[in-house]
Short mmCIF file of C-alpha atoms and ligand atoms in Angstrom, two decimals:
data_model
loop_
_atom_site.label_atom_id
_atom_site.label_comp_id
_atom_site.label_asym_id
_atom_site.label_seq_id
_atom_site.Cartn_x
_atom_site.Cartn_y
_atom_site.Cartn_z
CA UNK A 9 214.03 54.92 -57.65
CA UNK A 10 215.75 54.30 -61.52
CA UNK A 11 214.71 51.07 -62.98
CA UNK A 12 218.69 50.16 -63.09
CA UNK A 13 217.96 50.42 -59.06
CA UNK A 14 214.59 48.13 -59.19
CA UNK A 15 216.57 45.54 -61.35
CA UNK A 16 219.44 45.45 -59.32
CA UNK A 17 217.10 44.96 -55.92
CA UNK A 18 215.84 42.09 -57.92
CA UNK A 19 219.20 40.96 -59.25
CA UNK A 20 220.80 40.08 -55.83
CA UNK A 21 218.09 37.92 -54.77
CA UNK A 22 218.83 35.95 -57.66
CA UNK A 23 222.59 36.27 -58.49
CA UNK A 24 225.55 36.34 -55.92
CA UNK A 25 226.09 40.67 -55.83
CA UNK A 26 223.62 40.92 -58.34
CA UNK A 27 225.70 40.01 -61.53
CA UNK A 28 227.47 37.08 -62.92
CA UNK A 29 230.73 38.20 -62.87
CA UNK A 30 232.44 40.18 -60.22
CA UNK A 31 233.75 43.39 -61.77
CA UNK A 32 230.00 44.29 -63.17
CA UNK A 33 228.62 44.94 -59.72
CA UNK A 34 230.79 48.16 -59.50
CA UNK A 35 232.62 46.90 -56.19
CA UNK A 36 235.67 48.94 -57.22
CA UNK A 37 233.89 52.86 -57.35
CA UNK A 38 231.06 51.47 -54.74
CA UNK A 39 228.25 52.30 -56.42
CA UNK A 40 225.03 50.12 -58.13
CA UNK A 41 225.50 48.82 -61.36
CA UNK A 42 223.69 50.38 -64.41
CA UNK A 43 221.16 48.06 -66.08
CA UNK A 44 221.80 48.09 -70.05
CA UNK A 45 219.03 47.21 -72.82
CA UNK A 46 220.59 48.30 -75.92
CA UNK A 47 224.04 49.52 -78.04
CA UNK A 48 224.17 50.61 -80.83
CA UNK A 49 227.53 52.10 -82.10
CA UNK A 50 229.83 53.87 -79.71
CA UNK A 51 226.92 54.18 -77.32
CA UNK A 52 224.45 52.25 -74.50
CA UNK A 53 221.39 52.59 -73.13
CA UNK A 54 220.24 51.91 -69.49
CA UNK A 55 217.17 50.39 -68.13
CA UNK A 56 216.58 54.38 -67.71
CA UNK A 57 216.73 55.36 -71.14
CA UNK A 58 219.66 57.32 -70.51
CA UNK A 59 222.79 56.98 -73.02
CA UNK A 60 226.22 57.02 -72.30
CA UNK A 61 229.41 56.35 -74.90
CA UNK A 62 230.63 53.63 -74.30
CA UNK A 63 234.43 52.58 -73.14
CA UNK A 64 233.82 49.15 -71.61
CA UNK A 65 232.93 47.77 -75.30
CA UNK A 66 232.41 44.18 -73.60
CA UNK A 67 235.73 44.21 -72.10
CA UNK A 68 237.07 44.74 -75.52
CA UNK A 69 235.32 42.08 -77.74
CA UNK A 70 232.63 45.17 -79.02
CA UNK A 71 235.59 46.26 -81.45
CA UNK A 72 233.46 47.25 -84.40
CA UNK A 73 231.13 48.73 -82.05
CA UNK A 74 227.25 47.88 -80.94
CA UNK A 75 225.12 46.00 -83.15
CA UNK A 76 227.45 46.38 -86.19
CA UNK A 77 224.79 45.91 -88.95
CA UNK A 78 226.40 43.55 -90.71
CA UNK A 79 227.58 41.62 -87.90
CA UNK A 80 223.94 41.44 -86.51
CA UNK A 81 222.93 39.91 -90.25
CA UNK A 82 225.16 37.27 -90.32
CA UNK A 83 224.24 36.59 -86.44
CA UNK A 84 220.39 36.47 -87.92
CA UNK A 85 221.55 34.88 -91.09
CA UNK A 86 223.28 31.98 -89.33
CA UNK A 87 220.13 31.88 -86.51
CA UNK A 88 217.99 30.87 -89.20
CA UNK A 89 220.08 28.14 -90.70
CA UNK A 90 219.82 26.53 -87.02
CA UNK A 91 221.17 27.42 -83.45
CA UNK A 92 223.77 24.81 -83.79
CA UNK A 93 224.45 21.39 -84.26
CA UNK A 94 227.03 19.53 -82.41
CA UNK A 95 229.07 18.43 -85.53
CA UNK A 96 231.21 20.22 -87.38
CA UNK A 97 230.43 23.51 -89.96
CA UNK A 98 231.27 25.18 -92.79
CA UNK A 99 231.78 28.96 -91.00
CA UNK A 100 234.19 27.67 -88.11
CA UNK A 101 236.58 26.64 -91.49
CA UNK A 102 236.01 30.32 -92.14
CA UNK A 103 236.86 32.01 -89.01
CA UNK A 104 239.50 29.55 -88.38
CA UNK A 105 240.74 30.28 -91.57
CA UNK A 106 240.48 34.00 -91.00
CA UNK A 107 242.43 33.39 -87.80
CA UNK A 108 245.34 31.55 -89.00
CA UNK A 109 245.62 33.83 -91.73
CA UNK A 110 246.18 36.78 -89.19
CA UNK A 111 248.32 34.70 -86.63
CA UNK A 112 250.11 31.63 -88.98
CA UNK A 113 251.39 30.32 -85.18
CA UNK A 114 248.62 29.30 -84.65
CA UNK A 115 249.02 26.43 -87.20
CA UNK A 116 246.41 24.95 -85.63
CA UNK A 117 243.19 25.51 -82.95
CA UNK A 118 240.41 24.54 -81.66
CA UNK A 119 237.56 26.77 -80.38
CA UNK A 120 236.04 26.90 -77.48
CA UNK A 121 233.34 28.71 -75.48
CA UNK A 122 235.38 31.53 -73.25
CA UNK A 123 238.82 33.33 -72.43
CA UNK A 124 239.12 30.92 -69.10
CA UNK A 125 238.30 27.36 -70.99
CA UNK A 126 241.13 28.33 -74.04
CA UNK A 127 244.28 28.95 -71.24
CA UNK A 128 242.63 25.72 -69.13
CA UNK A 129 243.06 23.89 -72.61
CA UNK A 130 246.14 25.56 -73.67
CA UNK A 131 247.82 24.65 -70.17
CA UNK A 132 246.88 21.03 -69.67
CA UNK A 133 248.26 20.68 -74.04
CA UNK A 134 251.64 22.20 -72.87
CA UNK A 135 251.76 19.90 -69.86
CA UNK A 136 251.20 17.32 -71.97
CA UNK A 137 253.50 18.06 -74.60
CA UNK A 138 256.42 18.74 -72.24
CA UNK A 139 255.23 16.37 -69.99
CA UNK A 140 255.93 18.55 -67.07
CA UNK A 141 253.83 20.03 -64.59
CA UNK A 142 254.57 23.79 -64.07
CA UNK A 143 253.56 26.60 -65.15
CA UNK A 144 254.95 30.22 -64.48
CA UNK A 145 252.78 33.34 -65.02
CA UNK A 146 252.71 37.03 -64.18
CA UNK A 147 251.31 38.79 -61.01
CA UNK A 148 248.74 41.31 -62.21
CA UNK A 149 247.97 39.06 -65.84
CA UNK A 150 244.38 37.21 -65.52
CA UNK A 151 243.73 34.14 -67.58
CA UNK A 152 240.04 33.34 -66.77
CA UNK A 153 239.24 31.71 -63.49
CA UNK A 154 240.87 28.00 -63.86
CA UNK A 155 241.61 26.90 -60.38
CA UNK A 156 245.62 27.08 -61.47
CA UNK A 157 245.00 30.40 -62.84
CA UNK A 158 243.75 31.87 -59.68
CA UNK A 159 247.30 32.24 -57.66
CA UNK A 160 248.81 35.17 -56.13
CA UNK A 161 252.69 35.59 -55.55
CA UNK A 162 254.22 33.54 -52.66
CA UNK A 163 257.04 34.70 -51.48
CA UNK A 164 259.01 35.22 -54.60
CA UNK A 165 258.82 33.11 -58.13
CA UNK A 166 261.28 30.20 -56.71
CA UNK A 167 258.51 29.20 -54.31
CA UNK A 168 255.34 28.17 -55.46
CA UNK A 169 252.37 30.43 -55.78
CA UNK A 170 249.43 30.35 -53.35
CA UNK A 171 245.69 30.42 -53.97
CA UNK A 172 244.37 33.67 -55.12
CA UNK A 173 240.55 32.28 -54.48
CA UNK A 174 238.88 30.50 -51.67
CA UNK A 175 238.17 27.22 -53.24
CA UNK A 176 241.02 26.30 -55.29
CA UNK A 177 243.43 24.27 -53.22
CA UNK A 178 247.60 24.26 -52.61
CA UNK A 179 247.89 21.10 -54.29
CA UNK A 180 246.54 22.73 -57.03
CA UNK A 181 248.50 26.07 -56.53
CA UNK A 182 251.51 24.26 -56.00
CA UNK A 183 252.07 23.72 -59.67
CA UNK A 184 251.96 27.32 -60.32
CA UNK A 185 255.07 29.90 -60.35
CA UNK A 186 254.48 33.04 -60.15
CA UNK A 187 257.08 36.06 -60.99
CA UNK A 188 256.97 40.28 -61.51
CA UNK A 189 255.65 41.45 -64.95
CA UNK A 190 258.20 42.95 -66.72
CA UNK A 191 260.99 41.43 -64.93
CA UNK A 192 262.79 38.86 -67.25
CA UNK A 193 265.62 38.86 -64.56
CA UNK A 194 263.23 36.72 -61.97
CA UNK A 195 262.01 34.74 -65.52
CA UNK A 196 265.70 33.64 -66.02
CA UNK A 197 266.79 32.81 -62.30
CA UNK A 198 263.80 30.73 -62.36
CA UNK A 199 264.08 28.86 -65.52
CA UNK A 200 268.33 28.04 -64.00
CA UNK A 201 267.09 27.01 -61.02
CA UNK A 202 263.80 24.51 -62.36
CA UNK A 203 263.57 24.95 -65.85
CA UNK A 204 263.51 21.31 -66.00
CA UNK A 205 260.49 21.59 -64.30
CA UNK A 206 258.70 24.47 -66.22
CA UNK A 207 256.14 23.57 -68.76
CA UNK A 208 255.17 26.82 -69.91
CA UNK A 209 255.47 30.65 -69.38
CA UNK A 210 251.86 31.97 -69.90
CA UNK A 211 251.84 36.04 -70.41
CA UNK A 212 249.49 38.61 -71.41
CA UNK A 213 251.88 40.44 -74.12
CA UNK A 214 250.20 43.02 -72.85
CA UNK A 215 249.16 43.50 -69.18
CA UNK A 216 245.50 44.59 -69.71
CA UNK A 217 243.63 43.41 -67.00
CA UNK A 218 245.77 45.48 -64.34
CA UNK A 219 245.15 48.85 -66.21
CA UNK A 220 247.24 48.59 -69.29
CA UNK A 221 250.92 47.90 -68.76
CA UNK A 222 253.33 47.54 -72.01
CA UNK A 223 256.06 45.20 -72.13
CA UNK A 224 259.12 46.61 -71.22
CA UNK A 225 261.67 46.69 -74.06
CA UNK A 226 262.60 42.85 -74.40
CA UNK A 227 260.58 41.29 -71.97
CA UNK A 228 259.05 39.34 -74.34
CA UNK A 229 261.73 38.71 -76.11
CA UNK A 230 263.42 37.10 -73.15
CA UNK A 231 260.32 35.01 -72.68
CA UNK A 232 260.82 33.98 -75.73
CA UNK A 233 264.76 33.19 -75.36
CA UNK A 234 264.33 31.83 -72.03
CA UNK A 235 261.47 28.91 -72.54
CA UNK A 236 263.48 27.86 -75.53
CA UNK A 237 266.53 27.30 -73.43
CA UNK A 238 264.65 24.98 -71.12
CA UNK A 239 262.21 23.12 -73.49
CA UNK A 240 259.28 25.00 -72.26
CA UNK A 241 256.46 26.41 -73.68
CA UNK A 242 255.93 30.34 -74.43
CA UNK A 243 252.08 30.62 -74.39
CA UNK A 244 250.28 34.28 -75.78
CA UNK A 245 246.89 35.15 -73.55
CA UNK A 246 245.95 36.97 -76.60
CA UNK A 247 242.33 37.27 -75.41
CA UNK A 248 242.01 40.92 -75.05
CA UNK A 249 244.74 41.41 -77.20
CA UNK A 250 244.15 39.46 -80.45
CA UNK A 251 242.61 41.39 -83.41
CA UNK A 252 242.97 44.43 -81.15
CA UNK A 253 246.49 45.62 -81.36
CA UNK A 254 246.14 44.80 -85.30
CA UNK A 255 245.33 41.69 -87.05
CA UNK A 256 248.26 39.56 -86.22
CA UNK A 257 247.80 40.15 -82.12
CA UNK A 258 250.88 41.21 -80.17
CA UNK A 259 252.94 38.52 -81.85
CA UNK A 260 252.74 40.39 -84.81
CA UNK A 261 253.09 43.85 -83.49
CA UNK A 262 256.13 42.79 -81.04
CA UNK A 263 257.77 40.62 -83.33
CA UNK A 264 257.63 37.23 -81.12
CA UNK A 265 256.00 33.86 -81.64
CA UNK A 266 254.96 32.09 -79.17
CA UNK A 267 254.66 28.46 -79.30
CA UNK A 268 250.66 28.57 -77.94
CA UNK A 269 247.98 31.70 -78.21
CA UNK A 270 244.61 31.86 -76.50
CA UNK A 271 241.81 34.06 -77.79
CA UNK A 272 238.54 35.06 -77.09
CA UNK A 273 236.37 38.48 -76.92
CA UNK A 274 236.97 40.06 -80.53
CA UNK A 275 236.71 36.51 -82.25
CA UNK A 276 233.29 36.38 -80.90
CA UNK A 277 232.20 39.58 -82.07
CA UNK A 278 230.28 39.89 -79.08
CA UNK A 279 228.92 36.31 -78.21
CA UNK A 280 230.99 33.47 -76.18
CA UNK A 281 234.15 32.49 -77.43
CA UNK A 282 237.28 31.47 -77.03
CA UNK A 283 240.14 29.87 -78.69
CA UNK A 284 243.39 28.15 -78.40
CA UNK A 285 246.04 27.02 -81.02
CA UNK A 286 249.36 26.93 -82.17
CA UNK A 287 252.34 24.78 -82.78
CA UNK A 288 250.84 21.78 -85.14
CA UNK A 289 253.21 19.16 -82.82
CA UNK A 290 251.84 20.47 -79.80
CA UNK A 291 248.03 20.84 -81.25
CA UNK A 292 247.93 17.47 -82.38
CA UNK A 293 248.26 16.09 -78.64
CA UNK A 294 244.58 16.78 -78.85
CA UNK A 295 241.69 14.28 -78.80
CA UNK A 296 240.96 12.90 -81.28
CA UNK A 297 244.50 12.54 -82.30
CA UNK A 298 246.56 12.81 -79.50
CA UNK A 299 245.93 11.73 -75.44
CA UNK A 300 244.91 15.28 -74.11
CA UNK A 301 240.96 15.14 -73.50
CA UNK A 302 239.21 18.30 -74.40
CA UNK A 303 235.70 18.78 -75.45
CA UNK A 304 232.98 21.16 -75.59
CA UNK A 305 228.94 21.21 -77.05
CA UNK A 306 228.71 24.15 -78.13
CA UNK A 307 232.04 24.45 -79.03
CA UNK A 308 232.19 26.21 -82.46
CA UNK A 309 228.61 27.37 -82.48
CA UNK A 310 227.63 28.51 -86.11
CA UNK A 311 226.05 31.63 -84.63
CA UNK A 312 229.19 32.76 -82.92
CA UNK A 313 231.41 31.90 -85.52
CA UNK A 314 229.29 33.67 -87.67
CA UNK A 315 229.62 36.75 -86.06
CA UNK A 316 233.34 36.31 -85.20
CA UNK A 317 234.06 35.84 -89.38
CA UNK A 318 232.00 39.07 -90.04
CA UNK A 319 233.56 41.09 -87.10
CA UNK A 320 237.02 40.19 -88.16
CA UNK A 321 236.26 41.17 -92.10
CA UNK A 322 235.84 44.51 -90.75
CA UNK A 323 239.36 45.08 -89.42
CA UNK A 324 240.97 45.78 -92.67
CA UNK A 325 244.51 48.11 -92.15
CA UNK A 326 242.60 51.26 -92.22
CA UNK A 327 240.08 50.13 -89.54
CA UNK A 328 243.58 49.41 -87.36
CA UNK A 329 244.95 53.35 -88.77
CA UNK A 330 241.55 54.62 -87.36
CA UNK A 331 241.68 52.83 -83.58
CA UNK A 332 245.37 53.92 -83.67
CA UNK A 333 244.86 57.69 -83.92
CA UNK A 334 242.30 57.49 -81.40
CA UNK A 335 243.43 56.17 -79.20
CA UNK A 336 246.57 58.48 -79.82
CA UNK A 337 244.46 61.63 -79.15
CA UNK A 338 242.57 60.32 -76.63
CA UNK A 339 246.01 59.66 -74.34
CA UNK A 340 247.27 62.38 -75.43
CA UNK A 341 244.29 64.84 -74.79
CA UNK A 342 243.97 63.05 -71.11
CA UNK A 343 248.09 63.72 -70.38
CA UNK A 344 247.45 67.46 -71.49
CA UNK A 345 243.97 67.31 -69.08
CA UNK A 346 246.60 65.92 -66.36
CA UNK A 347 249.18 68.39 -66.54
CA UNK A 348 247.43 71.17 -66.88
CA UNK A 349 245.31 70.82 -63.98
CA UNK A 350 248.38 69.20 -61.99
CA UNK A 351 246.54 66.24 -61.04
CA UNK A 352 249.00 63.26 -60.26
CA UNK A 353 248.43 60.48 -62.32
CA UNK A 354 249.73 58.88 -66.13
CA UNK A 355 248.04 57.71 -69.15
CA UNK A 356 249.19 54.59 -70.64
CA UNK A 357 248.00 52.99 -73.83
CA UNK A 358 248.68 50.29 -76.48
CA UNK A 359 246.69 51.12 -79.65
CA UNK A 360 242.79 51.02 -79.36
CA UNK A 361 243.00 50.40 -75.16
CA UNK A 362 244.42 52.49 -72.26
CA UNK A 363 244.04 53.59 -68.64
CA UNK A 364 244.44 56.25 -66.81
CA UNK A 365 246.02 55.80 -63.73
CA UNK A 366 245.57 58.52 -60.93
CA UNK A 367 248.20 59.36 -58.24
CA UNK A 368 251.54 57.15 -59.63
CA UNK A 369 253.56 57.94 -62.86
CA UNK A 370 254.28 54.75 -64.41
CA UNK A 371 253.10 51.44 -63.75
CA UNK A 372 255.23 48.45 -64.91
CA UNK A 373 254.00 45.56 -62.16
CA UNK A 374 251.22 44.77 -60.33
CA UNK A 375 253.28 46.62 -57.36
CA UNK A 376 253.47 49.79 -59.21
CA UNK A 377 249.43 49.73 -60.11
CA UNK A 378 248.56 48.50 -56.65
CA UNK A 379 249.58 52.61 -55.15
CA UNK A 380 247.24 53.98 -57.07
CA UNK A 381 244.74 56.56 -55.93
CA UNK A 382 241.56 54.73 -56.12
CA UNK A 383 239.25 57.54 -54.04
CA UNK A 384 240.61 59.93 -57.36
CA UNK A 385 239.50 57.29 -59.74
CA UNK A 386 236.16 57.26 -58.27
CA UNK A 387 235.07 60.56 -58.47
CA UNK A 388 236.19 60.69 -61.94
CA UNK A 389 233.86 57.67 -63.15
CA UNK A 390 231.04 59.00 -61.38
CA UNK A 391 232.34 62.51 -62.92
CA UNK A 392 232.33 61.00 -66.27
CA UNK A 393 229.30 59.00 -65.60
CA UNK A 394 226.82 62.23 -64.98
CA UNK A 395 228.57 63.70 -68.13
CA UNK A 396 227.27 60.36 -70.31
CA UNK A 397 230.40 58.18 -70.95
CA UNK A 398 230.34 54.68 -69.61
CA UNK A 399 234.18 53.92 -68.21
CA UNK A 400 234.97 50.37 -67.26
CA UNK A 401 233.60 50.79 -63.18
CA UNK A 402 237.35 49.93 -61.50
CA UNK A 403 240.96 51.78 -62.25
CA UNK A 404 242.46 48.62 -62.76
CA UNK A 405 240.62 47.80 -66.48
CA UNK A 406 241.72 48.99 -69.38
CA UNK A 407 239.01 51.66 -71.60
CA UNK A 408 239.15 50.77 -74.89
CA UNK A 409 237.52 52.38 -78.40
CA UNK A 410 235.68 50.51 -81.24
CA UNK A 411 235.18 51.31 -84.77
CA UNK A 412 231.93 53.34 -84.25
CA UNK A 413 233.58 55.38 -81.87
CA UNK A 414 235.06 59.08 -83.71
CA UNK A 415 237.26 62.07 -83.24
CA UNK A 416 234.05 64.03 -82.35
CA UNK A 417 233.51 61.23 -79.49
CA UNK A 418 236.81 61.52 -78.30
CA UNK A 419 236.87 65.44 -78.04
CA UNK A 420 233.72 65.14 -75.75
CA UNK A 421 235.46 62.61 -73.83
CA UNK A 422 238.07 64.70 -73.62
CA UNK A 423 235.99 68.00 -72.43
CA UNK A 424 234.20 66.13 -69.76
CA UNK A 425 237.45 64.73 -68.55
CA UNK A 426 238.33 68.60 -68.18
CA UNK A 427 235.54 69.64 -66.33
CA UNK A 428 235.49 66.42 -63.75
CA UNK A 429 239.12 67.26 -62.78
CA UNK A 430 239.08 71.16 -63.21
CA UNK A 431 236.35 71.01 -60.60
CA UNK A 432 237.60 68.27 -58.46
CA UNK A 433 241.11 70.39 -58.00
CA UNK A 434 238.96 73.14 -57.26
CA UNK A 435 237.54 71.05 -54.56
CA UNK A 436 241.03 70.60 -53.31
CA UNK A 437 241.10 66.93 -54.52
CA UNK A 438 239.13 65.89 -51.44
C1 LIG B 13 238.89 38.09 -70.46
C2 LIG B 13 240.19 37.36 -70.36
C3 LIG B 13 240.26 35.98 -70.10
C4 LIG B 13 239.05 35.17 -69.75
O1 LIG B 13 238.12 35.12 -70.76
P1 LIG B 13 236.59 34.75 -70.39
O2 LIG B 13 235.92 34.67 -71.71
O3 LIG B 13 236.11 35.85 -69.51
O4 LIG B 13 236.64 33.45 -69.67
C5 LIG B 13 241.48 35.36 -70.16
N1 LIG B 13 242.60 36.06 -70.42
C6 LIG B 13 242.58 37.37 -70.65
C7 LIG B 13 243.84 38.08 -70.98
C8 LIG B 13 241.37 38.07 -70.61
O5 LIG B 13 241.37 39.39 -70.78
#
């Protein structure tokens, strides 16, 4: 028995499934989560004392890899000056700073402590603003766990979306459209039919958290065209995004402003965070200046911001030019893998982040993701697992590369990627 296996016995006597969020228990490939006690760089440790390199990279937010040094000397730096306060500091002037000077929508923000609590915030602000009550999002984009968040398609965009969680009620749900990624057709029926109605369109610029999936060619642009039209609200989940795609999110790299953006992960650097901002107009219907109540205690924590200033003074242009050509070669070493062994499947990528889809060619909705060959997917994790790289445990996530990850890393990726589906065709795929 491993000591990830003790732990875990342990674990789900204490935590629902063992864990304290879903996608960590390893549901998705069936298997028993790995324990970790350290990273350090491009690589973690388990309970075991085995290492692995490391693609999950907290779900994106461990961009300059494991326990940068100087990111864990600011964290230690700013420990010692006191855990936090409740009243305002100098270093959230500095991050915030540091934010608006990568994304100047954002004219202003406020942070918060996670992904879910910035798009809860950002929502209720453009329902205020707009004083209207719906909102339309994407099937297959996830914006934290907010009870209007958690919807799944009714039976098309016109009608309104029903819950996606036990819990979270129709009266809730009801104020919640939901339409096909990448189809600003539906977007643009629905904004003729109730834009009057619509408060805000709320997209991930790009679909991460279904595998990755690029905006088609003006999707977002017709977001963009189609909220104006209607006095609604375009809102950026930047989250996984922001600070990943380059410093100026996928605003800057797709050429659109939206009139909100929520962040989170990267701006952290690795601890809690989140943050929402935008339009100074629309801000400023925030307490204390405006009627829209939002709050939070540790809200701004010095330690966090600490780390979130330091991680973001490491992603200069030629920390982007690096995470850029590797993730080139690593999607491009994977289609090669694919081809040549004549395993069914496509690679697709946005910069640093990409997935590898088995068993469909293209994915471009949550339709097109939903076919695809999950039994494949599993036997490459556990494939890639015995070979010592850490993938995110579930084809629908997104594997993305840091700054302490290298070519050399991505060549041995690359080789063990080989040999998992060189032998599993030799199996016959079965
Ligand atoms: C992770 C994520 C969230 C939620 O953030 P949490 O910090 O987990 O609450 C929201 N939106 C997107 C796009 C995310 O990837």
């Amino acid at each position: 028995m491993t000591l990830s296996t003790k732990l875990y016995d342990e674990a789900v006597r204490l935590f629902p499934g063992g864990v304290n969020s879903p996608v960590r228990a390893w549901r998705n490939v069936e298997g028993t989560p790995l324990f970790l006690v350290r990273g350090r760089g491009a690589s973690v440790t388990d309970a075991d004392g085995k290492s692995y390199c490391d693609l999950v990279g907290s779900w994106g937010a461990a961009v300059a890899g494991h326990a940068h040094p100087r990111v864990v000397h600011a964290v230690q730096q700013a420990a010692a000056a006191g855990l936090g306060f409740g009243a305002p500091t100098a270093v959230e002037v500095e991050l915030g700073r540091a934010i608006r000077d990568a994304m100047p929508a954002m004219e202003r923000l406020r942070m918060v402590t996670s992904g879910t609590e910035a798009v809860m915030s950002a929502v209720r602000v453009a329902r205020a603003f707009t004083q209207r009550p719906t909102i339309l999002k994407f099937a297959g984009c996830y914006h934290g766990h907010s009870d209007g968040m958690l919807v799944r398609a009714g039976s098309g965009p016109m009608t309104f979306a029903l819950p996606d969680s036990a819990g979270v009620p129709e009266s809730v749900t009801m104020h919640t459209a939901v339409a096909d990624y990448n189809d600003a057709e539906q977007v643009r029926a629905y904004v003729a039919a109730k834009g009057s109605e619509l408060a805000a369109v709320i997209v991930e610029p790009v679909a991460a958290n279904m595998g990755v999936v690029p905006p088609a060619d003006g999707f977002l642009a017709a977001l963009r065209e189609a909220t104006r039209a209607c006095g609604a609200l375009l809102i950026f989940d930047e989250v996984i995004t922001g600070f990943r795609l380059g410093r100026g999110g996928a605003q800057k790299r797709f050429g659109i402003e939206p009139d909100l953006t929520c962040l989170g992960k990267i701006i952290g650097g690795g601890l809690p965070v989140g943050a929402f901002g935008g339009r100074a107009d629309v801000m400023e219907q925030l307490a204390p200046v405006g009627p829209v109540y939002q709050a939070g205690t540790l809200a701004g924590n010095p330690v966090t911001m600490a780390a979130g200033r330091e991680t973001l003074a490491l992603l200069d242009d030629a920390a982007y030019a690096k995470l850029e050509a590797l993730g080139a070669r690593m999607a491009a070493g994977l289609e090669t893998i694919l081809a040549r062994h004549q395993v069914a499947g496509c690679v697709q990528r946005v910069a640093s982040m990409s997935t590898l889809f088995f068993g469909i060619e293209r994915a471009a909705t949550l339709t097109d993701v939903e076919r695809l060959d999950r039994k494949r997917f599993r036997r490459f994790f556990f494939g890639m697992l015995e070979r010592g790289f850490y993938l995110p445990p579930s084809p629908f996530e997104a594997m993305f590369l840091s700054l302490a990850h290298g070519e050399h890393d991505v060549d041995e990726l690359l080789n063990a990627a080989e040999d998992v589906l060189r032998r599993d065709s030799d199996a016959g795929g079965a």
